[in-house]
Coordinates of C-alpha atoms in Angstrom, one line a residue:
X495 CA 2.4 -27.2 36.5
X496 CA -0.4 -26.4 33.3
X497 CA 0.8 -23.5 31.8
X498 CA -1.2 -20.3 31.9
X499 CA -2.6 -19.8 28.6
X500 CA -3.7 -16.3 27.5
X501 CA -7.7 -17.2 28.2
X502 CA -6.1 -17.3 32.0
X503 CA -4.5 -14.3 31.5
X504 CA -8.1 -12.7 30.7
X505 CA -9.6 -14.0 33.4
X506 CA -7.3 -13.2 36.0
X507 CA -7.9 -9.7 38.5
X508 CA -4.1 -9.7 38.2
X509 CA -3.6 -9.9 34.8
X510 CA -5.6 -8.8 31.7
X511 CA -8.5 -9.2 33.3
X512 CA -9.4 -5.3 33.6
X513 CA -9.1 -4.6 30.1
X514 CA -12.2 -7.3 29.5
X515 CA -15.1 -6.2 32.2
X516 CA -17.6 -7.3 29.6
X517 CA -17.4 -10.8 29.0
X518 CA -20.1 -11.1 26.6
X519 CA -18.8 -8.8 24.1
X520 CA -15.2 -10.6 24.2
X521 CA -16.6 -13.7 23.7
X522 CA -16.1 -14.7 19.6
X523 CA -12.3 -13.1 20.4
X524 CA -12.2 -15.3 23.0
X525 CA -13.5 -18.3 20.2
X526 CA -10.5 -16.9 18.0
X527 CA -7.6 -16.9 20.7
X528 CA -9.0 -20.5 21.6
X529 CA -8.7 -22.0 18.0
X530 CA -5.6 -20.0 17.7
X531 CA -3.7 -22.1 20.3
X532 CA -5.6 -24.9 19.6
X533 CA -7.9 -24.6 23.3
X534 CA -10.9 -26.2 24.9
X535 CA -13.6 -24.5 23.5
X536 CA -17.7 -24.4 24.9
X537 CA -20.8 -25.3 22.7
X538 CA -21.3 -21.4 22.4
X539 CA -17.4 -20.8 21.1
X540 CA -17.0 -23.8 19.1
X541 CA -20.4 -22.5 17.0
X542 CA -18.5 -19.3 16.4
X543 CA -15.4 -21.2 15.6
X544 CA -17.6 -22.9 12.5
X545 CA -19.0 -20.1 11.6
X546 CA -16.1 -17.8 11.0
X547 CA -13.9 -20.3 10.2
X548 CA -15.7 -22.6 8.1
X549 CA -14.5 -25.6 9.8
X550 CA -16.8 -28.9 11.0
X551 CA -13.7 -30.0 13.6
X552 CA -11.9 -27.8 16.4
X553 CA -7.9 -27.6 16.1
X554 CA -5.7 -30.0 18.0
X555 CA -2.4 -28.1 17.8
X556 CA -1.5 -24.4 17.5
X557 CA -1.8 -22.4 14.5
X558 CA 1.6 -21.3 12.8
X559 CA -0.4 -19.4 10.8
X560 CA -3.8 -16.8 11.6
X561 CA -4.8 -14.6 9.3
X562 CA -7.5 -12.3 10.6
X563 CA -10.5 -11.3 7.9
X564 CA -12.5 -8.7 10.6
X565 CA -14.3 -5.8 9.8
X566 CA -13.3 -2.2 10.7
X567 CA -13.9 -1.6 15.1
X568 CA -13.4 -5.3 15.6
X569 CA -11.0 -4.8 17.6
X570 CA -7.8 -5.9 15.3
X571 CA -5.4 -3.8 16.5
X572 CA -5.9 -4.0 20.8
X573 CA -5.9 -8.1 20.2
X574 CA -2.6 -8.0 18.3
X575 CA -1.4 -6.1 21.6
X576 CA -2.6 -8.4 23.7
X577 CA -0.7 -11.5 22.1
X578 CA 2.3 -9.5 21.6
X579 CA 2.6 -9.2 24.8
X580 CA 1.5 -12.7 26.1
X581 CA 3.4 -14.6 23.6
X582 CA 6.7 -12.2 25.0
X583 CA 6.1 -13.0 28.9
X584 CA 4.5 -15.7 29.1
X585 CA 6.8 -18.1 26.9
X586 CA 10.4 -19.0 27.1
X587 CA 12.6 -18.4 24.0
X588 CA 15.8 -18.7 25.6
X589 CA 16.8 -22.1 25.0
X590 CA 16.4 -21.5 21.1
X591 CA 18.7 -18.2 21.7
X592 CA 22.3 -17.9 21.1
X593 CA 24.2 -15.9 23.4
X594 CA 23.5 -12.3 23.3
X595 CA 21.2 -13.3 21.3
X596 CA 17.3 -11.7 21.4
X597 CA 13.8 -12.8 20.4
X598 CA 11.6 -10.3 18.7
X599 CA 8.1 -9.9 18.7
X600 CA 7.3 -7.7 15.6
X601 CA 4.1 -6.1 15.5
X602 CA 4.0 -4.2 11.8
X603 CA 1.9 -1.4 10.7
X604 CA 0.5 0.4 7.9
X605 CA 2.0 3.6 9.0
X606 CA 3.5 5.3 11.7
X607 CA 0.1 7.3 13.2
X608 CA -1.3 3.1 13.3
X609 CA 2.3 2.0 15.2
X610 CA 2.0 4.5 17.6
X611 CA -1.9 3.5 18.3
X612 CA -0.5 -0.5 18.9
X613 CA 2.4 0.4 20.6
X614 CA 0.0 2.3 23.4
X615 CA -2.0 -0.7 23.4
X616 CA 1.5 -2.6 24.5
X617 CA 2.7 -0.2 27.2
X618 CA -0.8 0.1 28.9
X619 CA -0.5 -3.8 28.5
X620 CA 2.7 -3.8 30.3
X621 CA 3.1 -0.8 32.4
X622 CA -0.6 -1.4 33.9
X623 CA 0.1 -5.2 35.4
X624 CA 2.9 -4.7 38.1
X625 CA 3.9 -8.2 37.6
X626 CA 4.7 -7.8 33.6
X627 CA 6.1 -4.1 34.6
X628 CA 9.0 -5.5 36.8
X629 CA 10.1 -7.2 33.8
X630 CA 10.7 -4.2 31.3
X631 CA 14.6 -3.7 31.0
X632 CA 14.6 -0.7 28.8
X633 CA 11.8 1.4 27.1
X634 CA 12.2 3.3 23.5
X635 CA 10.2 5.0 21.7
X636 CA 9.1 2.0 19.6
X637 CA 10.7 -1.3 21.5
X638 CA 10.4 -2.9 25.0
X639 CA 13.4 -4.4 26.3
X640 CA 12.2 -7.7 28.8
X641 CA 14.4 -9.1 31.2
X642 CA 13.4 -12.6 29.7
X643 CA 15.4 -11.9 26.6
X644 CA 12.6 -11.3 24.2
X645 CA 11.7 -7.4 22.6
X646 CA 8.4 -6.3 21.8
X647 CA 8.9 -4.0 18.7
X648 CA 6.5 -2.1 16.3
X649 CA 7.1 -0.8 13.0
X650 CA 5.9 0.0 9.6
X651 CA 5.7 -2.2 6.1
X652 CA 9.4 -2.7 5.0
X653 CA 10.7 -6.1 4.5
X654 CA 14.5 -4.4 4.4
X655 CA 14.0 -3.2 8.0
X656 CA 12.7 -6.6 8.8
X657 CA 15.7 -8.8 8.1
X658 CA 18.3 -9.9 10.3
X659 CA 16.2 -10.5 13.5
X660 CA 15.3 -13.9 15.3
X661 CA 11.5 -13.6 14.9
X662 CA 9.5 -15.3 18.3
X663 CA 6.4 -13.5 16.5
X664 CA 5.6 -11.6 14.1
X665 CA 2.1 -9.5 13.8
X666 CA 1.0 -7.8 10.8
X667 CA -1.8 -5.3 11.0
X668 CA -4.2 -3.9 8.5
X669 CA -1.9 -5.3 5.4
X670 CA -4.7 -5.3 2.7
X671 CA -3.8 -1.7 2.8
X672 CA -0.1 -1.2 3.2
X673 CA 1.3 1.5 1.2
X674 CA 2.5 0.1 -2.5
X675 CA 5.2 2.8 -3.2
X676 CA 8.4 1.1 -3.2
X677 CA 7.0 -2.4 -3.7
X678 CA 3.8 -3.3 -5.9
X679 CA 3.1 -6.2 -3.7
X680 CA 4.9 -5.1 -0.2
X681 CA 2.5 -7.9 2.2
X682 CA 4.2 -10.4 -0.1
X683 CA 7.3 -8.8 -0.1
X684 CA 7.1 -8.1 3.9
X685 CA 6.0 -12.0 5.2
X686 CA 8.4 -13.3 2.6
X687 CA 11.4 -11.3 4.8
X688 CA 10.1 -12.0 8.2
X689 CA 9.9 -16.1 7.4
X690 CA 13.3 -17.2 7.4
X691 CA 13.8 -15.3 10.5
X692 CA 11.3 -17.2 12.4
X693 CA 12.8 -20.8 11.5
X694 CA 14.8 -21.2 14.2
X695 CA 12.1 -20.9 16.5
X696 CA 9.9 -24.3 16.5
X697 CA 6.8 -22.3 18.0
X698 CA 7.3 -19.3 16.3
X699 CA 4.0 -17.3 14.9
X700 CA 2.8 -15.5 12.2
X701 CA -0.2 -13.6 12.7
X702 CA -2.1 -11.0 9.9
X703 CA -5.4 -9.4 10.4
X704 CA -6.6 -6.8 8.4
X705 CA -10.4 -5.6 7.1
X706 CA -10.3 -6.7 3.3
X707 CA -10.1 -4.8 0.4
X708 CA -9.9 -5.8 -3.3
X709 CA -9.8 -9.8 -4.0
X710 CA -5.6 -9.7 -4.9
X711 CA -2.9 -10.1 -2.4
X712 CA -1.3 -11.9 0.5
X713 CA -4.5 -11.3 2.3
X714 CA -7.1 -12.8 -0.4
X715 CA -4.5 -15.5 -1.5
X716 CA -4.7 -17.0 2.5
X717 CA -8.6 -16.8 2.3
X718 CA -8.8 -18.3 -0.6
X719 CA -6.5 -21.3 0.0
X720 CA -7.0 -22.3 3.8
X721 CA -10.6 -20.8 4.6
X722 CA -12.8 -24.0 5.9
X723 CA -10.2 -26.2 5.4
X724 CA -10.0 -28.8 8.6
X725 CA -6.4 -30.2 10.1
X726 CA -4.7 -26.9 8.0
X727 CA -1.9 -25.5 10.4
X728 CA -2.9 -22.0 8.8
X729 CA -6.1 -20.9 10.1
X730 CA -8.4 -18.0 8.4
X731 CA -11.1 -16.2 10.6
X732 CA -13.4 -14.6 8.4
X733 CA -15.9 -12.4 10.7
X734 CA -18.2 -9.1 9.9
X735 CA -17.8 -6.8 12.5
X736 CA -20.6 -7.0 15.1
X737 CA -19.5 -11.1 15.5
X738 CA -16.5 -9.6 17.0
X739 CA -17.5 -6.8 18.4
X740 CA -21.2 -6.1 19.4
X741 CA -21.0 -3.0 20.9
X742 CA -21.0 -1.3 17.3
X743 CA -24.5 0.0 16.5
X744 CA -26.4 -1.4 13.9
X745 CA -27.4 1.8 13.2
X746 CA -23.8 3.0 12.0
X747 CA -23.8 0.2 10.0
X748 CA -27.4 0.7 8.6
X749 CA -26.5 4.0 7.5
X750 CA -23.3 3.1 5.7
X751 CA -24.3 0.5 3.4
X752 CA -27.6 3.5 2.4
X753 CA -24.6 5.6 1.5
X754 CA -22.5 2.9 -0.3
X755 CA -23.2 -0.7 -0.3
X756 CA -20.3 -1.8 -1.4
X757 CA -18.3 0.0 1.1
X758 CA -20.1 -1.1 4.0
X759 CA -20.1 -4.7 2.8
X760 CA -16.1 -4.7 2.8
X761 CA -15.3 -2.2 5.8
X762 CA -17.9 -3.2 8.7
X763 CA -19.6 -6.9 6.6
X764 CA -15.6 -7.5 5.9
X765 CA -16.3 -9.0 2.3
X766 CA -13.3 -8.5 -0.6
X767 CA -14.8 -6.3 -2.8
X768 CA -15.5 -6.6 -6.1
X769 CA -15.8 -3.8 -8.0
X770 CA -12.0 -3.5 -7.6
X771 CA -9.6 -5.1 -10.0
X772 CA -6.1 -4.7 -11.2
X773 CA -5.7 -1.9 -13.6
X774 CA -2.9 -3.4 -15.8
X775 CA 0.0 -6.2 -14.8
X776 CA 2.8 -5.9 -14.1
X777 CA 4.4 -8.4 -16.8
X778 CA 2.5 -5.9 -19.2
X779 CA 4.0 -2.7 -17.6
X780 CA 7.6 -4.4 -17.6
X781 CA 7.7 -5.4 -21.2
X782 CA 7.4 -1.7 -22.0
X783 CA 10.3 -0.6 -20.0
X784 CA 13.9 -0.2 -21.5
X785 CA 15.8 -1.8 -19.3
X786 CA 19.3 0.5 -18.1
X787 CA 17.8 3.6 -19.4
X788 CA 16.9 6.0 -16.4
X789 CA 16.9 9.2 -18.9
X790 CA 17.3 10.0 -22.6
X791 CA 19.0 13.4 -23.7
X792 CA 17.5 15.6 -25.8
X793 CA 18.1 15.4 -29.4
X794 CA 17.7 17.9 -32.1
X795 CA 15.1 17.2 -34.4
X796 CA 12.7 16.1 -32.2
X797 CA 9.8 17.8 -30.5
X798 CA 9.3 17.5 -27.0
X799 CA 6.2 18.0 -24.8
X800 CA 6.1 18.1 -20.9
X801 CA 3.4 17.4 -18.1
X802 CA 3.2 18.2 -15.0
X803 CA 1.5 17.6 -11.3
X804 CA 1.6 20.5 -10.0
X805 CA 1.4 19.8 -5.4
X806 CA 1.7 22.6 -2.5
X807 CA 4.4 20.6 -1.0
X808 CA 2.9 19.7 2.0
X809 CA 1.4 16.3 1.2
X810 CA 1.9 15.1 -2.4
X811 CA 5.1 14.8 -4.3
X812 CA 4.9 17.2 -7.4
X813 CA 6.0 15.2 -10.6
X814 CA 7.0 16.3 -14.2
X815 CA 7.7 13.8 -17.2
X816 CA 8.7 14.6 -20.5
X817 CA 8.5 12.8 -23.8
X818 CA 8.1 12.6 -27.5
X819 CA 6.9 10.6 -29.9
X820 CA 8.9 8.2 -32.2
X821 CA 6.3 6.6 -35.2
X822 CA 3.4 5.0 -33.3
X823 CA 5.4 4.3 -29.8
X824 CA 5.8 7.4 -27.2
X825 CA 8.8 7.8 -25.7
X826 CA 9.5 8.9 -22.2
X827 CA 12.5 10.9 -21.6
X828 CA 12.5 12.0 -18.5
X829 CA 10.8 12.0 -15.5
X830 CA 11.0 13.9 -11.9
X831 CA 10.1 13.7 -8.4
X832 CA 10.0 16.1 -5.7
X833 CA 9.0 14.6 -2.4
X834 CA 7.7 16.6 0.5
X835 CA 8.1 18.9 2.2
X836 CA 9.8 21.5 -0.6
X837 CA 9.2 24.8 -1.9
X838 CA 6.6 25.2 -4.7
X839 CA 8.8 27.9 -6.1
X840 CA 12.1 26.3 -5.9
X841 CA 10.3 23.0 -8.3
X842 CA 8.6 25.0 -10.6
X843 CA 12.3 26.9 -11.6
X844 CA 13.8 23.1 -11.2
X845 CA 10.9 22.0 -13.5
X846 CA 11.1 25.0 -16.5
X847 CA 14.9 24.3 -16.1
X848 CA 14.6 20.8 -17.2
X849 CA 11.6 21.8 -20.0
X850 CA 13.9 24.3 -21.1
X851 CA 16.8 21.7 -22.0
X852 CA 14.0 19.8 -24.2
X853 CA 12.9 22.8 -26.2
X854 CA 9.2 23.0 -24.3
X855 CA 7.6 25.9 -24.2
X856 CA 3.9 24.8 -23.0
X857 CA 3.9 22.8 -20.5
X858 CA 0.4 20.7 -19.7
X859 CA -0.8 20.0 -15.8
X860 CA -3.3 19.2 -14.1
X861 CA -6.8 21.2 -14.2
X862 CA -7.5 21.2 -10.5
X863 CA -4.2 23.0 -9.3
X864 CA -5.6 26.6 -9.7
X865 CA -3.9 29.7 -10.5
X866 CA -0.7 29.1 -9.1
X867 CA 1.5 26.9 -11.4
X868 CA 0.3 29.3 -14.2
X869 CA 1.7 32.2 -12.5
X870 CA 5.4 30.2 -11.8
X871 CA 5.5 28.7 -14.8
X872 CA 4.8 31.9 -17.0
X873 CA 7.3 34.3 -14.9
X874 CA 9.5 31.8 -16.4
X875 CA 8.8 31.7 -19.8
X876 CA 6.4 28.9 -19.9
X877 CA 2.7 29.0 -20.6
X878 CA 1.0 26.4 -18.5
X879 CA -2.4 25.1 -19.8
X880 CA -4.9 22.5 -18.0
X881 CA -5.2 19.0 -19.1
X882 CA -8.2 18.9 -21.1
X883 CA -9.5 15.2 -19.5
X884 CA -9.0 13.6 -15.5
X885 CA -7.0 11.6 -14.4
X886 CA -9.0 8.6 -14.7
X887 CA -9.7 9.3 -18.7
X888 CA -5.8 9.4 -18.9
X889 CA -5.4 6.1 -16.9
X890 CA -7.8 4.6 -19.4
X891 CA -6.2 5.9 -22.6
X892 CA -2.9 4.7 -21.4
X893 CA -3.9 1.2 -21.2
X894 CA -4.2 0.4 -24.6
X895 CA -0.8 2.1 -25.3
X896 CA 1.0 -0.6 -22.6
X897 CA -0.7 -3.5 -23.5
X898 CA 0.5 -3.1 -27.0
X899 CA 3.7 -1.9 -26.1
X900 CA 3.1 1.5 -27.7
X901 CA 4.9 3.5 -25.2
X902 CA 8.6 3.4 -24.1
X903 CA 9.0 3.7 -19.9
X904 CA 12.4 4.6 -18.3
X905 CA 14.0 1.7 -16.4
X906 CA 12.2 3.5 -12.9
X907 CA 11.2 1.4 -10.2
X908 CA 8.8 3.7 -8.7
X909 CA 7.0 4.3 -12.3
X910 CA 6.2 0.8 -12.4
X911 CA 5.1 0.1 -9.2
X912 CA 2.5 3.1 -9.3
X913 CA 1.3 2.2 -12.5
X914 CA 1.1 -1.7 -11.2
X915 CA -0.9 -0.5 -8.3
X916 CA -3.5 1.6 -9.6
X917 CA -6.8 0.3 -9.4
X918 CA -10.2 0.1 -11.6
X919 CA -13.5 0.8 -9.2
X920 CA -17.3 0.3 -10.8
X921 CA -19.0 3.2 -9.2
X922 CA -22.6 2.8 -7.9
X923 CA -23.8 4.6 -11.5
X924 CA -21.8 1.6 -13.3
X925 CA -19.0 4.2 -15.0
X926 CA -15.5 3.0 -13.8
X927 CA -12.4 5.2 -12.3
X928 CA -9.0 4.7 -12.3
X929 CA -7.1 6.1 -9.3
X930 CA -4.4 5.0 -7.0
X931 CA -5.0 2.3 -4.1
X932 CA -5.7 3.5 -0.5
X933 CA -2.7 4.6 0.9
X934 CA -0.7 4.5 -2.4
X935 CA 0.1 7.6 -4.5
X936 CA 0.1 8.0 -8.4
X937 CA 1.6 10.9 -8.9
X938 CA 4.4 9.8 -11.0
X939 CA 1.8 7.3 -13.0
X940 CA -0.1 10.8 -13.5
X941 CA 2.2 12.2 -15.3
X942 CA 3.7 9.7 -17.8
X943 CA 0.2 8.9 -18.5
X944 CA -0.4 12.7 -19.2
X945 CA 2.2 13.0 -21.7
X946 CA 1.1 9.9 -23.3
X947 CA -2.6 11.0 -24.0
X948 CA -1.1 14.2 -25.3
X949 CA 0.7 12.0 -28.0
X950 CA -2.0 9.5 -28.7
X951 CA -4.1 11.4 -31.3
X952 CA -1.2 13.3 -32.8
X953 CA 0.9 12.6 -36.4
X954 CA 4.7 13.2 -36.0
X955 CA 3.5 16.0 -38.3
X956 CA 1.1 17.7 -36.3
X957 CA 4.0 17.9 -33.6
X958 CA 6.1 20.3 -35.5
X959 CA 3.0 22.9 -35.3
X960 CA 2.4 22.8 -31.8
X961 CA 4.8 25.6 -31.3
X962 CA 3.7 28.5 -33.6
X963 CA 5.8 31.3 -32.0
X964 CA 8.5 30.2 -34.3
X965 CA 8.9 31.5 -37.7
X966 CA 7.4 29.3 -40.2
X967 CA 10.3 28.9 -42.7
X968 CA 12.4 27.5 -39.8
X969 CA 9.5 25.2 -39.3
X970 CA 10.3 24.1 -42.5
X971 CA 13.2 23.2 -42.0
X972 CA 12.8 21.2 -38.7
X973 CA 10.2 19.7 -41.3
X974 CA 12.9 18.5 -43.6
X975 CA 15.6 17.2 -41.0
X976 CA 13.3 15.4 -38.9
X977 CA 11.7 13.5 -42.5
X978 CA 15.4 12.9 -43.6
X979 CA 15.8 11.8 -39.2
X980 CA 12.9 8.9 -39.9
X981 CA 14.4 7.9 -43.4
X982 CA 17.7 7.5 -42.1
X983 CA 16.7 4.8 -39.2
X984 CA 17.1 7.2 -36.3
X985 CA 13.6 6.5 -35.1
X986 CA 12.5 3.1 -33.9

């Protein structure tokens, strides 16, 4: 018998069939799931094949590869559903199982609000068809269980949580945009996990769609090697968002790019942008780092300033780093993270506790916090004044400091990955801004780069002033045993 591929399943009243009432507006998907699995396509398909794929010939075998390019209401998500759940009914993985063994289809997601948004796309898939409902063994809150052997599961970017399955498929959605906290590159890190677990599995798939974003990652490296290349097994679909999906109106569309061209052109025209690059590398941001050293005591002799990111503890972490300065080079001493949820109060006394142990006083944070951290910080003893320029000004006076190794880091994974990720944008009136990626945070970055730009312009001199509440003979004498501290080699 021919086996029912998944444009049959589309077709059929008893299958997918409702979920597609409008052929017309399904038909360049349809074009994509042909070329996918290598299908018969019409004269109409095979001319959106060319066109978003950049290919003169149709493919003869399946894909091991697709990597979706789509812009934002394609559709991305529902069709990653949709071959989830074909690809885990309609084929047979048991021969390729040990024992007690299970196949997994892995749909992956940027977070847990998009998991839960594919993973209702699966049940209504499943639980709607009476014929694919008879075979669900078990239901959790993120897996189906089939009779057939084979578990549809959906998850978030890790490639820790990822190891140790047998991978039938594995779906990755919206990965130009996965969050970069614990890994600077996680696509990379996340496809690099879920390969070796799909080797033992001859038709095994690996699919990625995502809208695009800058012109750096897994996403942009598969465009820019496979795009409109005939006989690759890798295929790259590269479509705005109207080919896909006409029933978006132009109109949206219209009135987006008036607003911001180069928006529009990445989110609905699906173009990398590029007035997004790289703010520093990482071999630059590693060759500052002392490696082994996660925090340096305080010393005596040395002046010590602190800066803060001050957060309500709802959404953002709050972040503290303290430092001084040694010659030309800053050194960071120590650095803090509190994750939410927390108490404001409770990290503010945490914070002066530590500032206290380096001899701070004045403590600098950012401008946009309010009135709040001033009141905590000054019931405690510590005055609390506003950085004098954004974040983005701080981000640019840092750079110089890395790329000529001016600045000390602590051996602190989540430092480095922050500052890795962080990003340089044109904006429309040509003046650039450094900020963290989509979905990324900074706030650790902020702060190191705060206490830098409060060392950049000063002498080891003009340090010993900063605190004038002390009496100046005793000034003097920090004078004198910090001179005799640089004559005798103790500074670098």
């Amino acid at each position: 018998m021919r086996r029912v591929t998944l444009i049959d399943a589309m077709a059929d009243p008893n299958l997918f069939a409702p979920w597609f009432r409008d052929p017309a507006s399904w038909s360049a998907w349809r074009a994509f799931l042909s070329a996918l699995f290598a299908l018969p396509m019409p004269d109409e398909q095979l001319a959106i094949y060319n066109r978003c794929t950049g290919r003169a010939e149709p493919p003869t075998a399946p894909a091991a590869e697709g990597w979706l390019v789509c812009g934002r209401r394609a559709g991305k998500s529902f069709i990653l559903a949709l071959i989830a759940v074909f690809l885990a009914t309609f084929y047979d993985y048991r021969r390729y199982l040990a024992p007690g063994e299970r196949g997994s289809v892995i749909v992956i997601a940027t977070n847990t609000r998009q998991a839960r948004v594919i993973f209702r796309y699966v049940r209504a898939l499943l639980t709607g068809i009476p014929m694919l409902r008879r075979m669900i063994e078990r239901e959790t809150a993120d897996t189906f269980d089939l009779t057939d052997g084979v578990t549809i599961e959906v998850g978030t970017t890790s490639f820790k949580t990822v190891r140790g399955y047998t991978i039938v498929a594995a779906l990755c959605d919206e990965l130009a945009f996965w969050p970069t906290d614990d890994s600077a590159e996680p696509d990379y890190e996340v496809l690099n996990a879920l390969r070796p677990g799909m080797v033992t599995i001859p038709n095994a798939m690996l699919l990625c769609a995502s809208s695009p974003y800058a012109r750096r990652g897994a996403l942009w490296d598969a465009h820019r090697r496979h795009f409109g290349k005939d006989d690759d097994p890798i295929l790259v679909w590269h479509a705005d968002t109207r080919t896909m999906n006409p029933t978006v109106p132009q109109r949206v569309i219209d009135e987006a790019t008036e607003r911001d061209p180069a928006w529009a052109a990445a989110e609905y025209g699906a173009q990398f942008r590029s007035d997004v690059q790289s703010f520093v590398s990482r071999e630059a941001v590693e060759a500052c780092v002392a490696l082994g050293v996660r925090e340096r005591a305080p010393l005596s002799g040395l002046r010590y300033s602190g800066f803060v990111d001050p957060s309500g503890g709802s959404a953002d972490s709050m972040t503290l780093a303290v430092g001084h300065r040694q010659d030309t080079v800053v050194v960071v001493d120590a650095v803090r993270e509190v994750k939410p949820p927390f108490s404001p109060e409770d990290v503010v006394d945490e914070f002066a506790t530590l500032l206290k142990r380096y001899r701070i006083v004045k403590v600098t944070g950012d401008r946009y916090a309010g009135e709040w951290p001033r009141e905590q910080f000054r019931k405690l003893g510590i005055s609390y004044e506003p950085a004098a320029e954004p974040k983005s000004d701080l981000y640019r006076d840092l750079l110089p400091a890395i790329n000529s190794r001016r600045i000390d880091l602590l051996d602190h994974p989540r430092l480095v990955n922050q500052l890795v990720s962080l990003e340089r944008r044109t904006a429309r009136g040509g003046r650039d801004s450094i900020d963290h990626a989509p979905g990324a945070h900074d706030d650790i970055a902020n702060v190191v780069a705060g206490v830098s730009a409060m060392f950049a312009k000063q002498s080891n001199y003009d340090m010993l002033a900063w605190f004038d509440d002390e009496p100046s003979d005793l000034l003097r004498q920090e004078q004198l045993r910090f001179n005799r501290h640089i004559m005798s080699g103790g500074l670098r």
